[in-house]
Each structure stands twice: as C-alpha cells, then as structure tokens.
Short mmCIF file of C-alpha atoms in Angstrom, two decimals:
data_model
loop_
_atom_site.label_atom_id
_atom_site.label_comp_id
_atom_site.label_asym_id
_atom_site.label_seq_id
_atom_site.Cartn_x
_atom_site.Cartn_y
_atom_site.Cartn_z
CA MET A 152 -30.56 -77.14 14.23
CA THR A 153 -29.59 -76.10 17.75
CA VAL A 154 -26.34 -75.83 19.63
CA GLY A 155 -24.82 -79.25 20.14
CA GLN A 156 -26.16 -80.74 16.92
CA SER A 157 -23.06 -81.28 14.82
CA ALA A 158 -23.40 -80.88 11.07
CA GLN A 159 -22.31 -84.24 9.65
CA ARG A 160 -21.50 -83.06 6.15
CA GLY A 161 -18.56 -82.77 3.84
CA PRO A 162 -14.78 -82.63 4.31
CA ARG A 163 -13.14 -80.15 6.64
CA TRP A 164 -11.28 -78.43 3.85
CA PRO A 165 -10.76 -78.97 0.10
CA GLY A 166 -7.09 -79.82 0.40
CA THR A 167 -6.68 -80.33 -3.34
CA ILE A 168 -7.40 -76.64 -3.95
CA GLU A 169 -4.48 -74.22 -3.71
CA LEU A 170 -5.60 -71.29 -1.54
CA ASN A 171 -2.34 -69.41 -1.06
CA PRO A 172 -2.49 -66.48 -1.22
CA ILE A 173 -6.02 -65.42 -0.35
CA ILE A 174 -6.63 -61.73 -1.03
CA ALA A 175 -8.94 -59.91 1.37
CA THR A 176 -10.88 -57.63 -0.95
CA VAL A 177 -11.72 -53.95 -0.61
CA THR A 178 -15.16 -52.49 -1.27
CA PRO A 179 -15.05 -49.63 -3.78
CA PHE A 180 -17.56 -46.81 -3.30
CA THR A 181 -19.06 -44.22 -5.62
CA ARG A 182 -18.83 -40.50 -4.84
CA ASP A 183 -21.98 -40.78 -2.71
CA TYR A 184 -20.54 -43.86 -0.93
CA THR A 185 -22.76 -46.53 -2.40
CA VAL A 186 -21.11 -49.77 -3.54
CA ASP A 187 -19.47 -49.16 -6.93
CA THR A 188 -20.16 -52.37 -8.85
CA GLY A 189 -18.41 -51.12 -11.98
CA ALA A 190 -15.18 -50.49 -10.10
CA LEU A 191 -15.62 -53.81 -8.32
CA ARG A 192 -15.76 -55.61 -11.68
CA GLU A 193 -12.56 -53.96 -12.94
CA TYR A 194 -10.80 -54.65 -9.66
CA LEU A 195 -11.72 -58.34 -9.65
CA GLY A 196 -10.41 -58.66 -13.20
CA PHE A 197 -7.13 -57.10 -12.10
CA LEU A 198 -6.74 -59.64 -9.27
CA HIS A 199 -7.64 -62.55 -11.56
CA ARG A 200 -5.07 -61.51 -14.20
CA ALA A 201 -2.44 -61.36 -11.46
CA GLY A 202 -3.03 -65.04 -10.69
CA VAL A 203 -4.82 -64.70 -7.35
CA PRO A 204 -6.51 -68.06 -6.62
CA ALA A 205 -8.90 -67.12 -3.81
CA LEU A 206 -10.69 -64.14 -2.27
CA PHE A 207 -11.88 -63.30 1.24
CA VAL A 208 -14.89 -61.02 0.75
CA ASN A 209 -16.54 -58.65 3.24
CA GLY A 210 -13.74 -58.86 5.76
CA THR A 211 -11.97 -56.08 7.63
CA THR A 212 -10.27 -54.80 4.47
CA GLY A 213 -13.72 -54.76 2.84
CA GLU A 214 -15.03 -52.41 5.57
CA PHE A 215 -17.69 -54.95 6.53
CA ALA A 216 -18.45 -53.17 9.79
CA SER A 217 -19.50 -50.11 7.75
CA LEU A 218 -21.75 -52.11 5.41
CA THR A 219 -25.38 -53.06 5.90
CA VAL A 220 -26.42 -56.68 5.59
CA ALA A 221 -28.01 -55.85 2.23
CA GLU A 222 -24.77 -54.27 1.02
CA ARG A 223 -22.71 -57.26 2.12
CA LYS A 224 -25.04 -59.52 0.15
CA LYS A 225 -24.75 -57.24 -2.89
CA VAL A 226 -20.93 -57.29 -2.74
CA LEU A 227 -20.89 -61.08 -2.48
CA GLU A 228 -23.34 -61.53 -5.35
CA HIS A 229 -21.43 -59.22 -7.68
CA THR A 230 -18.13 -60.83 -6.70
CA ARG A 231 -19.47 -64.31 -7.43
CA ASP A 232 -20.78 -63.15 -10.80
CA GLN A 233 -17.31 -61.93 -11.79
CA TRP A 234 -14.91 -64.22 -9.92
CA PRO A 235 -14.00 -67.64 -11.34
CA GLY A 236 -11.76 -68.67 -8.45
CA TYR A 237 -12.37 -69.79 -4.88
CA LEU A 238 -14.53 -67.45 -2.82
CA ILE A 239 -14.71 -67.20 0.97
CA ALA A 240 -17.53 -65.01 2.33
CA HIS A 241 -17.14 -63.44 5.75
CA VAL A 242 -20.53 -63.64 7.50
CA GLY A 243 -19.58 -62.61 11.02
CA ALA A 244 -21.69 -60.03 12.84
CA SER A 245 -22.39 -59.04 16.43
CA ALA A 246 -26.09 -59.70 15.92
CA TYR A 247 -26.56 -63.45 15.65
CA GLY A 248 -29.58 -62.99 13.37
CA ASP A 249 -27.50 -60.97 10.91
CA ALA A 250 -24.80 -63.66 10.90
CA ILE A 251 -27.40 -66.35 10.19
CA ASP A 252 -28.95 -64.25 7.41
CA LEU A 253 -25.55 -63.73 5.80
CA LEU A 254 -24.63 -67.40 6.22
CA ASP A 255 -27.83 -68.62 4.55
CA HIS A 256 -27.26 -66.18 1.69
CA ALA A 257 -23.62 -67.28 1.31
CA HIS A 258 -24.73 -70.88 0.77
CA HIS A 259 -25.84 -69.81 -2.71
CA HIS A 260 -22.80 -67.74 -3.67
CA ALA A 261 -19.61 -68.81 -1.85
CA ASP A 262 -17.31 -71.82 -1.65
CA ALA A 263 -16.58 -71.34 2.05
CA VAL A 264 -17.48 -68.94 4.85
CA ALA A 265 -15.73 -67.26 7.75
CA ALA A 266 -16.93 -65.67 10.99
CA ILE A 267 -15.20 -63.21 13.28
CA ALA A 268 -15.84 -63.20 17.01
CA PRO A 269 -18.73 -60.89 17.94
CA TYR A 270 -17.33 -57.40 18.42
CA PHE A 271 -18.29 -54.79 21.06
CA PHE A 272 -18.67 -57.55 23.68
CA ALA A 273 -15.08 -57.20 24.88
CA GLY A 274 -13.86 -60.29 26.72
CA PRO A 275 -16.91 -62.58 26.72
CA PRO A 276 -16.38 -66.00 28.31
CA ASP A 277 -15.23 -68.87 26.14
CA ASN A 278 -18.48 -70.76 26.74
CA GLY A 279 -20.37 -67.80 25.28
CA LEU A 280 -18.14 -67.83 22.22
CA HIS A 281 -18.58 -71.59 22.02
CA ASP A 282 -22.36 -71.15 21.85
CA TYR A 283 -22.14 -68.36 19.27
CA PHE A 284 -19.80 -70.21 16.91
CA GLY A 285 -21.58 -73.50 17.60
CA MET A 286 -24.86 -72.11 16.30
CA LEU A 287 -23.18 -71.07 13.06
CA LEU A 288 -21.18 -74.28 12.70
CA ALA A 289 -24.26 -76.43 13.21
CA ARG A 290 -26.06 -74.53 10.47
CA THR A 291 -23.40 -74.07 7.80
CA GLU A 292 -23.44 -76.13 4.63
CA LEU A 293 -20.01 -74.81 3.64
CA PRO A 294 -16.58 -75.20 5.24
CA MET A 295 -16.16 -72.46 7.84
CA LEU A 296 -13.11 -70.58 9.06
CA LEU A 297 -13.15 -68.76 12.37
CA TYR A 298 -11.55 -65.31 12.23
CA ASN A 299 -9.29 -64.17 15.05
CA PHE A 300 -8.63 -60.42 15.20
CA PRO A 301 -8.52 -59.42 18.88
CA ARG A 302 -7.16 -55.93 18.17
CA HIS A 303 -10.57 -55.07 16.77
CA THR A 304 -12.87 -57.42 18.67
CA GLN A 305 -11.14 -57.43 22.10
CA THR A 306 -12.11 -61.10 22.03
CA PRO A 307 -9.33 -63.60 21.28
CA ILE A 308 -10.23 -67.04 19.97
CA THR A 309 -8.03 -69.34 22.04
CA PRO A 310 -6.40 -72.45 20.60
CA ALA A 311 -8.26 -74.44 23.27
CA LEU A 312 -11.63 -73.13 22.07
CA LEU A 313 -10.70 -73.83 18.46
CA GLY A 314 -9.78 -77.40 19.37
CA THR A 315 -13.00 -77.94 21.32
CA LEU A 316 -15.14 -76.70 18.44
CA ALA A 317 -13.16 -78.81 15.96
CA ALA A 318 -13.98 -81.95 17.95
CA GLU A 319 -17.70 -81.16 17.85
CA TYR A 320 -18.27 -79.63 14.41
CA PRO A 321 -16.81 -81.24 11.29
CA MET A 322 -17.66 -78.21 9.15
CA LEU A 323 -15.06 -76.17 11.05
CA ALA A 324 -12.28 -76.02 8.47
CA GLY A 325 -9.76 -73.80 10.23
CA ILE A 326 -8.98 -70.25 11.24
CA LYS A 327 -7.82 -66.97 9.78
CA ASP A 328 -5.44 -65.55 12.37
CA SER A 329 -4.83 -61.81 12.31
CA GLY A 330 -3.76 -61.68 15.94
CA GLY A 331 -0.07 -61.20 15.17
CA ALA A 332 1.19 -63.51 17.95
CA LEU A 333 3.12 -66.28 16.21
CA ASP A 334 3.06 -68.53 19.29
CA VAL A 335 -0.74 -68.50 19.06
CA THR A 336 -0.58 -69.14 15.32
CA ARG A 337 1.62 -72.18 15.94
CA ALA A 338 -0.74 -73.39 18.69
CA TYR A 339 -3.65 -73.24 16.25
CA THR A 340 -1.80 -75.61 13.92
CA SER A 341 -1.76 -78.27 16.64
CA THR A 342 -5.54 -78.67 16.20
CA GLY A 343 -4.97 -80.21 12.77
CA LEU A 344 -7.16 -77.56 11.14
CA ALA A 345 -6.14 -75.27 8.30
CA VAL A 346 -4.51 -72.07 9.54
CA PHE A 347 -4.15 -68.95 7.43
CA ALA A 348 -2.00 -66.12 8.75
CA GLY A 349 -3.36 -62.61 8.36
CA SER A 350 0.08 -61.04 8.05
CA ASP A 351 1.95 -60.17 4.86
CA SER A 352 5.23 -60.42 6.78
CA VAL A 353 5.12 -64.23 6.98
CA ALA A 354 4.29 -65.00 3.34
CA ALA A 355 7.68 -66.64 2.76
CA ARG A 356 7.61 -68.47 6.12
CA ILE A 357 4.40 -70.46 5.92
CA ARG A 358 6.22 -73.82 5.86
CA GLU A 359 8.24 -72.85 8.93
CA LEU A 360 5.05 -71.84 10.77
CA GLY A 361 3.10 -74.87 9.60
CA VAL A 362 0.27 -72.79 8.14
CA GLN A 363 -1.48 -73.24 4.80
CA GLY A 364 -1.00 -69.69 3.53
CA ILE A 365 -1.74 -66.03 4.11
CA VAL A 366 -4.82 -63.85 3.83
CA SER A 367 -3.52 -60.52 2.56
CA GLY A 368 -5.19 -57.13 2.53
CA GLY A 369 -1.96 -55.26 1.85
CA GLY A 370 -1.35 -57.36 -1.25
CA ASN A 371 -4.27 -55.77 -3.09
CA PRO A 372 -2.28 -53.20 -5.08
CA VAL A 373 0.64 -55.61 -5.65
CA PRO A 374 -1.03 -59.05 -5.89
CA GLU A 375 1.84 -60.35 -8.01
CA LEU A 376 4.06 -60.31 -4.90
CA PRO A 377 2.12 -62.76 -2.67
CA VAL A 378 1.36 -64.88 -5.77
CA ARG A 379 5.08 -65.14 -6.62
CA ILE A 380 6.07 -65.80 -3.02
CA ALA A 381 3.52 -68.62 -2.83
CA ALA A 382 4.82 -70.10 -6.10
CA ALA A 383 8.40 -69.97 -4.81
CA VAL A 384 7.37 -71.63 -1.54
CA ARG A 385 5.59 -74.42 -3.43
CA SER A 386 8.67 -75.06 -5.55
CA ALA A 387 10.96 -74.89 -2.48
CA ASP A 388 12.87 -71.94 -3.99
CA GLU A 389 13.76 -70.26 -0.71
CA ASP A 390 15.96 -67.64 -2.35
CA ALA A 391 13.22 -66.42 -4.68
CA ALA A 392 10.68 -66.43 -1.85
CA ALA A 393 13.00 -64.32 0.31
CA ARG A 394 13.76 -61.84 -2.48
CA TRP A 395 10.10 -61.28 -3.32
CA GLN A 396 9.30 -61.10 0.41
CA ALA A 397 11.80 -58.24 0.71
CA VAL A 398 9.89 -56.30 -1.94
CA PHE A 399 6.60 -57.10 -0.17
CA ASP A 400 8.12 -55.87 3.09
CA GLU A 401 9.04 -52.61 1.38
CA CYS A 402 5.38 -52.16 0.51
CA ARG A 403 4.41 -52.94 4.10
CA THR A 404 6.85 -50.31 5.38
CA LEU A 405 5.44 -47.73 2.98
CA ARG A 406 1.95 -48.56 4.21
CA HIS A 407 2.87 -48.31 7.87
CA ASP A 408 4.88 -45.11 7.44
CA SER A 409 2.05 -43.38 5.58
CA GLY A 410 0.07 -42.84 8.78
CA LEU A 411 -3.09 -43.88 6.95
CA SER A 412 -5.41 -46.71 7.83
CA ASP A 413 -4.48 -49.85 5.94
CA ILE A 414 -7.73 -49.60 3.95
CA ALA A 415 -7.19 -45.98 2.90
CA PHE A 416 -3.62 -46.78 1.87
CA VAL A 417 -4.60 -49.83 -0.15
CA LYS A 418 -7.31 -47.96 -2.04
CA ALA A 419 -4.95 -45.08 -2.83
CA ALA A 420 -2.35 -47.56 -4.09
CA LEU A 421 -4.92 -49.44 -6.18
CA ALA A 422 -5.57 -46.22 -8.08
CA GLU A 423 -2.04 -46.57 -9.51
CA ARG A 424 -2.84 -50.03 -10.87
CA ILE A 425 -6.47 -49.46 -11.95
CA PRO A 426 -7.05 -46.08 -13.61
CA GLY A 427 -9.89 -44.22 -11.93
CA PHE A 428 -10.22 -46.62 -9.02
CA PRO A 429 -12.21 -44.83 -6.27
CA VAL A 430 -10.18 -44.17 -3.14
CA GLY A 431 -13.03 -43.19 -0.80
CA VAL A 432 -13.55 -44.94 2.54
CA ARG A 433 -16.54 -44.68 4.83
CA SER A 434 -16.26 -42.65 8.02
CA PRO A 435 -14.96 -42.81 10.65
CA LEU A 436 -12.03 -43.74 8.39
CA MET A 437 -10.50 -40.98 6.28
CA ARG A 438 -9.37 -41.28 2.68
CA ALA A 439 -5.83 -40.43 1.60
CA SER A 440 -5.37 -36.77 0.70
CA ASP A 441 -4.38 -35.85 -2.83
CA ALA A 442 -0.80 -35.27 -1.68
CA GLU A 443 -0.67 -38.60 0.16
CA SER A 444 -2.13 -40.41 -2.84
CA THR A 445 0.45 -38.79 -5.13
CA ASP A 446 3.33 -39.91 -2.89
CA ILE A 447 2.01 -43.47 -2.60
CA ARG A 448 1.46 -43.80 -6.32
CA ALA A 449 4.87 -42.31 -7.16
CA HIS A 450 6.64 -44.78 -4.88
CA LEU A 451 4.85 -47.70 -6.47
CA ARG A 452 5.40 -46.42 -10.01
CA HIS A 453 9.11 -45.76 -9.66
CA LYS A 454 10.35 -48.18 -7.00
CA VAL A 455 8.09 -51.24 -6.86
CA LEU A 456 6.22 -51.77 -10.10
CA PRO A 457 9.33 -51.84 -12.36
CA ARG A 458 10.59 -54.87 -10.40
CA ILE A 459 7.19 -56.55 -10.53
CA LEU A 460 6.68 -55.94 -14.23
CA GLU A 461 10.23 -56.99 -15.12
CA GLY A 462 10.04 -60.06 -12.87
CA GLN A 463 13.23 -59.07 -11.04
CA PRO A 464 13.00 -58.49 -7.26
#
C-alpha cells in the first residue's frame, strides 16, 4: 500500500477492554548489557500480580533508542510469551524501513502498536509527518496510537495533524501524549480518538481531562498505585482516587529529587520489589550509584510500601 490508501479494517479501538493504567515497561540488562530475559520474566509476573491490565513495550522507558531492531523484536517476543494482558508495541523509528520492519513483526505478537514522531529531524513540516505516519497507518493491521513526546523528538504532533490523519486512516486509534501541555491534551480529545496521558500526575484526573487513561513509566516499582487510582476513578470514588494520587505524587517527587534519569530511578526502585532486579542502563544514561539505590529503596521500604501493602494511603 502507498500513502493515501486508507486501511479499511477493524474498529478504531477496542472500547470494551479496560486499558487504564498502561505501564510503559523497562528493559532489564545483564552485566554485559544484553537483554536479560530471565529478569524480564520475573518483572512481567510482578506487574501481572499487581493487576496491571496493559503494557506499552519498547517505549522511552524501555530505552528503545538504545536497542537494535533485533533486540526490540526479542523484547516483544519474550513479553508476549509471558504476558496474558493487552500488549501495545512501540514500533517508531527514524528510519522508515526499521519502523516498517518492526510493524510487520508486531502484527504477530501485539494487540496494538504505537509510533513516535521521527527523532533527530527537529521541526519537520506537518506534511512530512503526515506522509511518514500515513505510510505506517496504511500498512498496519492493528490499531495504532501516535506518540507525542516533543521534549525528545523536537517534533510536536499537533491536534490538527492528528485530526487530519484520523479522517483518512481508520486504523488510527488515538495518541499517547507525553508532551505535558494539558491544553494540547484536551485538544487531542476533540478528535474523538482515544487519548492516553503520559503523566503520572493526572492519574486521578482522567475524567476531568476527558482522556481514557495514563501510560505510566514511573508506576513500574509501585504498579499498585496507578491500578488503585484507576479502580477508584471507575467507581467514582473521588476521595480514594485523591488519596492514592497523593502517594503516587510522593513517588514522583522522590524520582524528580533524585537527580537521576527516570529510567535509572525506576530500575533502582524495582530492585526493592524484585530481588536481584538488574539496575543497569545503557549509556549515555548512567545507573544509580549504590548510595543512591540504597536511599531510593529505603524510602520505598519505610514510607511507601507499608501503605501499599496495608491498603491504606
């Protein structure tokens, strides 16, 4: 298929499936920085036991930009083998051929796909983005989310572009918005597509914003928190949602105050929940030091986990 040939297949989004929260997974590495499939299996079991309904694999939190195409396929395959829930595979890449390769592979392993704007090409014109996403949307056999993260790509996906693509390609299901500008998030909702906010801070406010849920990287070491917030939102228990959100915000503050990258922090914190979980990240990121890891784990152990385990925010 070529640009302009709309894929006339399937519904825009499986609305009967509850996809809040979606956890953006990390990629654990061995000591020599190959993908650690054993640690991945234990980690996926931990998320499943916490009640997580859906995963976003090979995204920013998964260090996709540091992974080869072959490694991204390996992570997706191993995740599908172990994960019984809904699985969204991020297939975005700057090289269109890599994105197509990953998309075709995802057809056999995922329930939906997502694609970030091509990075490095800071500020390309909207018609160039339209062509890039149009090629993927015309080819996909799965519902597709676009992925807006202009802090990393220097390429915002405008609400106008999203609306134009939605009118042409029925397989465009929605957007994952990690831009942080709530006016843009609200504008996305006017397209009628599914919108997922990439911010832990709005987990209790999704009804107010008109979005379907959150995609959370920071929720990895404390998945019970976004799961409980989502349950409270569904049952219209605003008080419970706010109380659990306050605990989630405490975790966000700890993450921000650590001075670490979000990925390094999350991996260090996961080591408190999953004994022996590897905390290494690929350069140019830097892993948490032993002292930083000790402080993170102590805070979780003494100040956060007792409330989670006792069910009392």
